[in-house]
mmCIF file of C-alpha atoms in Angstrom:
data_model
loop_
_atom_site.group_PDB
_atom_site.id
_atom_site.type_symbol
_atom_site.label_atom_id
_atom_site.label_comp_id
_atom_site.label_asym_id
_atom_site.label_seq_id
_atom_site.Cartn_x
_atom_site.Cartn_y
_atom_site.Cartn_z
ATOM 1 C CA UNK I 1 -12.836 5.671 -8.387
ATOM 2 C CA UNK I 2 -13.081 8.618 -11.049
ATOM 3 C CA UNK I 3 -12.865 10.691 -8.605
ATOM 4 C CA UNK I 4 -10.159 9.882 -6.330
ATOM 5 C CA UNK I 5 -8.029 8.852 -8.963
ATOM 6 C CA UNK I 6 -8.109 12.658 -9.636
ATOM 7 C CA UNK I 7 -4.823 13.929 -10.346
ATOM 8 C CA UNK I 8 -3.616 10.435 -10.699
ATOM 9 C CA UNK I 9 -4.283 7.255 -13.149
ATOM 10 C CA UNK I 10 -7.257 4.806 -12.832
ATOM 11 C CA UNK I 11 -6.893 1.325 -14.053
ATOM 12 C CA UNK I 12 -9.749 -0.181 -15.813
ATOM 13 C CA UNK I 13 -9.624 -4.253 -16.394
ATOM 14 C CA UNK I 14 -11.651 -6.150 -18.798
ATOM 15 C CA UNK I 15 -12.377 -2.726 -20.212
ATOM 16 C CA UNK I 16 -13.683 -5.267 -23.153
ATOM 17 C CA UNK I 17 -16.441 -6.841 -21.218
ATOM 18 C CA UNK I 18 -18.267 -3.395 -20.037
ATOM 19 C CA UNK I 19 -21.919 -3.240 -21.063
ATOM 20 C CA UNK I 20 -23.028 -0.554 -23.973
ATOM 21 C CA UNK I 21 -24.539 1.796 -21.388
ATOM 22 C CA UNK I 22 -21.869 1.930 -19.405
ATOM 23 C CA UNK I 23 -19.044 2.963 -22.330
ATOM 24 C CA UNK I 24 -21.428 5.922 -23.244
ATOM 25 C CA UNK I 25 -20.922 7.194 -20.043
ATOM 26 C CA UNK I 26 -16.980 5.834 -19.904
ATOM 27 C CA UNK I 27 -17.015 7.868 -23.379
ATOM 28 C CA UNK I 28 -18.626 11.593 -21.922
ATOM 29 C CA UNK I 29 -16.636 11.190 -18.714
ATOM 30 C CA UNK I 30 -13.298 10.885 -20.965
ATOM 31 C CA UNK I 31 -14.349 13.862 -23.684
ATOM 32 C CA UNK I 32 -15.867 16.062 -20.932
ATOM 33 C CA UNK I 33 -13.039 15.136 -18.165
ATOM 34 C CA UNK I 34 -16.122 15.801 -15.852
ATOM 35 C CA UNK I 35 -19.255 13.518 -14.460
ATOM 36 C CA UNK I 36 -21.567 13.989 -11.546
ATOM 37 C CA UNK I 37 -22.375 11.336 -8.841
ATOM 38 C CA UNK I 38 -25.165 9.398 -8.791
ATOM 39 C CA UNK I 39 -28.475 11.531 -7.630
ATOM 40 C CA UNK I 40 -25.261 14.267 -7.517
ATOM 41 C CA UNK I 41 -26.324 17.866 -8.952
ATOM 42 C CA UNK I 42 -22.947 19.170 -8.542
ATOM 43 C CA UNK I 43 -19.861 18.545 -11.546
ATOM 44 C CA UNK I 44 -16.883 16.849 -10.757
ATOM 45 C CA UNK I 45 -14.414 17.551 -12.944
ATOM 46 C CA UNK I 46 -10.808 15.333 -13.151
ATOM 47 C CA UNK I 47 -7.683 15.481 -14.494
ATOM 48 C CA UNK I 48 -6.407 11.626 -14.885
ATOM 49 C CA UNK I 49 -4.311 9.062 -16.610
ATOM 50 C CA UNK I 50 -6.544 6.026 -18.219
ATOM 51 C CA UNK I 51 -4.702 2.452 -18.653
ATOM 52 C CA UNK I 52 -7.268 0.037 -19.262
ATOM 53 C CA UNK I 53 -6.863 -3.645 -20.396
ATOM 54 C CA UNK I 54 -8.757 -6.971 -21.663
ATOM 55 C CA UNK I 55 -8.447 -10.073 -23.574
ATOM 56 C CA UNK I 56 -10.483 -9.102 -25.776
ATOM 57 C CA UNK I 57 -9.252 -7.462 -29.195
ATOM 58 C CA UNK I 58 -10.738 -4.829 -29.324
ATOM 59 C CA UNK I 59 -10.939 -4.286 -33.141
ATOM 60 C CA UNK I 60 -12.668 -6.969 -33.643
ATOM 61 C CA UNK I 61 -15.365 -6.408 -30.733
ATOM 62 C CA UNK I 62 -15.856 -3.479 -33.013
ATOM 63 C CA UNK I 63 -16.697 -5.262 -35.844
ATOM 64 C CA UNK I 64 -18.933 -7.304 -34.008
ATOM 65 C CA UNK I 65 -20.740 -4.025 -32.279
ATOM 66 C CA UNK I 66 -19.982 -5.183 -29.150
ATOM 67 C CA UNK I 67 -17.241 -2.039 -27.779
ATOM 68 C CA UNK I 68 -17.558 1.719 -29.546
ATOM 69 C CA UNK I 69 -15.703 2.425 -31.736
ATOM 70 C CA UNK I 70 -15.242 6.131 -30.502
ATOM 71 C CA UNK I 71 -13.918 4.910 -27.192
ATOM 72 C CA UNK I 72 -11.738 2.709 -28.744
ATOM 73 C CA UNK I 73 -10.165 5.382 -30.595
ATOM 74 C CA UNK I 74 -9.990 7.323 -27.680
ATOM 75 C CA UNK I 75 -8.565 4.850 -25.130
ATOM 76 C CA UNK I 76 -5.821 3.092 -27.671
ATOM 77 C CA UNK I 77 -3.466 6.631 -27.816
ATOM 78 C CA UNK I 78 -0.372 4.335 -26.400
ATOM 79 C CA UNK I 79 -1.528 0.686 -26.778
ATOM 80 C CA UNK I 80 0.718 -1.927 -24.925
ATOM 81 C CA UNK I 81 -0.281 -6.083 -26.839
ATOM 82 C CA UNK I 82 1.315 -8.670 -24.144
ATOM 83 C CA UNK I 83 1.281 -11.809 -26.331
ATOM 84 C CA UNK I 84 -0.865 -14.898 -24.614
ATOM 85 C CA UNK I 85 1.622 -17.333 -21.769
ATOM 86 C CA UNK I 86 1.438 -19.477 -24.673
ATOM 87 C CA UNK I 87 2.889 -18.152 -27.095
ATOM 88 C CA UNK I 88 6.162 -16.817 -24.368
ATOM 89 C CA UNK I 89 6.668 -19.909 -22.652
ATOM 90 C CA UNK I 90 9.997 -18.817 -21.546
ATOM 91 C CA UNK I 91 8.020 -16.496 -19.224
ATOM 92 C CA UNK I 92 6.936 -19.860 -17.405
ATOM 93 C CA UNK I 93 9.578 -20.658 -15.028
ATOM 94 C CA UNK I 94 10.575 -16.520 -14.405
ATOM 95 C CA UNK I 95 7.049 -16.235 -13.117
ATOM 96 C CA UNK I 96 6.945 -19.535 -11.424
ATOM 97 C CA UNK I 97 10.240 -17.899 -9.515
ATOM 98 C CA UNK I 98 8.264 -15.173 -8.360
ATOM 99 C CA UNK I 99 4.667 -16.186 -7.818
ATOM 100 C CA UNK I 100 5.861 -19.806 -5.716
ATOM 101 C CA UNK I 101 7.449 -17.411 -2.761
ATOM 102 C CA UNK I 102 4.294 -15.358 -2.886
ATOM 103 C CA UNK I 103 1.296 -18.282 -2.703
ATOM 104 C CA UNK I 104 3.328 -19.627 -0.172
ATOM 105 C CA UNK I 105 3.702 -16.065 1.580
ATOM 106 C CA UNK I 106 0.159 -15.592 1.411
ATOM 107 C CA UNK I 107 -0.959 -19.080 2.557
ATOM 108 C CA UNK I 108 1.197 -19.296 5.236
ATOM 109 C CA UNK I 109 3.461 -22.277 5.005
ATOM 110 C CA UNK I 110 7.197 -22.403 4.197
ATOM 111 C CA UNK I 111 8.443 -21.471 0.608
ATOM 112 C CA UNK I 112 8.208 -24.414 -1.274
ATOM 113 C CA UNK I 113 10.450 -25.916 -4.274
ATOM 114 C CA UNK I 114 8.641 -27.388 -7.436
ATOM 115 C CA UNK I 115 10.397 -30.358 -9.387
ATOM 116 C CA UNK I 116 12.029 -30.235 -13.068
ATOM 117 C CA UNK I 117 9.146 -32.964 -13.827
ATOM 118 C CA UNK I 118 6.335 -30.031 -12.902
ATOM 119 C CA UNK I 119 8.349 -27.669 -14.510
ATOM 120 C CA UNK I 120 7.808 -29.622 -17.764
ATOM 121 C CA UNK I 121 4.816 -30.033 -17.120
ATOM 122 C CA UNK I 122 4.059 -26.850 -17.227
ATOM 123 C CA UNK I 123 6.447 -25.557 -20.225
ATOM 124 C CA UNK I 124 4.019 -28.292 -22.633
ATOM 125 C CA UNK I 125 1.111 -26.661 -21.009
ATOM 126 C CA UNK I 126 -0.991 -24.400 -23.754
ATOM 127 C CA UNK I 127 -2.580 -21.833 -20.752
ATOM 128 C CA UNK I 128 -5.673 -20.739 -22.112
ATOM 129 C CA UNK I 129 -6.469 -18.649 -18.653
ATOM 130 C CA UNK I 130 -2.992 -17.460 -19.193
ATOM 131 C CA UNK I 131 -1.140 -16.034 -16.432
ATOM 132 C CA UNK I 132 -4.213 -16.485 -13.788
ATOM 133 C CA UNK I 133 -4.458 -19.593 -14.460
ATOM 134 C CA UNK I 134 -0.875 -20.368 -13.251
ATOM 135 C CA UNK I 135 -1.472 -18.518 -10.559
ATOM 136 C CA UNK I 136 -3.777 -20.585 -9.613
ATOM 137 C CA UNK I 137 -2.662 -23.799 -10.691
ATOM 138 C CA UNK I 138 0.416 -22.827 -8.710
ATOM 139 C CA UNK I 139 -2.126 -21.851 -5.365
ATOM 140 C CA UNK I 140 -3.396 -25.657 -5.220
ATOM 141 C CA UNK I 141 0.038 -26.939 -6.054
ATOM 142 C CA UNK I 142 1.405 -25.174 -3.041
ATOM 143 C CA UNK I 143 -2.311 -26.761 -0.931
ATOM 144 C CA UNK I 144 -1.784 -30.660 -2.212
ATOM 145 C CA UNK I 145 2.246 -30.919 -1.402
ATOM 146 C CA UNK I 146 2.610 -32.487 1.692
ATOM 147 C CA UNK I 147 6.205 -31.891 1.961
ATOM 148 C CA UNK I 148 8.934 -29.303 0.614
ATOM 149 C CA UNK I 149 8.732 -30.435 -2.978
ATOM 150 C CA UNK I 150 5.700 -29.943 -5.660
ATOM 151 C CA UNK I 151 5.536 -32.848 -7.801
ATOM 152 C CA UNK I 152 3.912 -32.796 -10.938
ATOM 153 C CA UNK I 153 1.617 -35.390 -9.549
ATOM 154 C CA UNK I 154 0.265 -31.698 -7.614
ATOM 155 C CA UNK I 155 0.009 -29.984 -11.153
ATOM 156 C CA UNK I 156 -3.442 -30.091 -12.233
ATOM 157 C CA UNK I 157 -3.684 -29.675 -15.757
ATOM 158 C CA UNK I 158 -3.913 -32.179 -18.409
ATOM 159 C CA UNK I 159 -1.478 -31.867 -21.801
ATOM 160 C CA UNK I 160 -2.117 -33.622 -24.880
ATOM 161 C CA UNK I 161 0.245 -36.280 -25.418
ATOM 162 C CA UNK I 162 1.472 -36.339 -28.881
ATOM 163 C CA UNK I 163 -1.230 -39.986 -30.069
ATOM 164 C CA UNK I 164 -3.612 -38.166 -28.368
ATOM 165 C CA UNK I 165 -5.347 -37.084 -30.778
ATOM 166 C CA UNK I 166 -8.343 -39.372 -32.339
ATOM 167 C CA UNK I 167 -9.311 -36.708 -34.717
ATOM 168 C CA UNK I 168 -9.081 -38.604 -38.039
ATOM 169 C CA UNK I 169 -7.386 -36.342 -40.594
ATOM 170 C CA UNK I 170 -6.137 -36.337 -44.253
ATOM 171 C CA UNK I 171 -1.884 -37.171 -45.027
ATOM 172 C CA UNK I 172 -1.151 -33.728 -46.012
ATOM 173 C CA UNK I 173 -3.198 -31.972 -42.793
ATOM 174 C CA UNK I 174 -0.948 -35.125 -40.891
ATOM 175 C CA UNK I 175 2.174 -34.182 -42.588
ATOM 176 C CA UNK I 176 1.682 -30.295 -41.592
ATOM 177 C CA UNK I 177 1.016 -30.867 -38.454
ATOM 178 C CA UNK I 178 4.294 -33.051 -37.335
ATOM 179 C CA UNK I 179 6.371 -30.145 -39.331
ATOM 180 C CA UNK I 180 5.478 -28.291 -38.020
#
């Protein structure tokens, strides 16, 4: 893939999950701007731009010894931090407007609308899986909805209702939680 990307850009997704062995090899390619094909003897030079993404905090991973600090400083030239979906719930409705027609087209069904009640349910959810989880839930809802409307019963997420938390807490913790 590095050879194919020569003169262009390569996207390395989930770079925080690659093994220590692969991190060493990737660092060598970035530093030397060259590599050898598996089993090859000819050095291949490349000129590429690398874009990488991860859902992990690489600084924490370096501290734990899971990610090489020299690789981190090589790839961290221009970081762009995108907050998780739970911290930008105002993006949920535009994302639904973008994703829902695409999902309907991919599945091969007529375009569907989503009810206000279903949207409100999605706005109360914390989205631990971020946009990928949103896509999956929308796809499931499109498949479950019999007609043209997606209702809250088609959105298979569990949103904790106030008072659902059975944990016993002291008064100070309860007040802080309610004020928050």
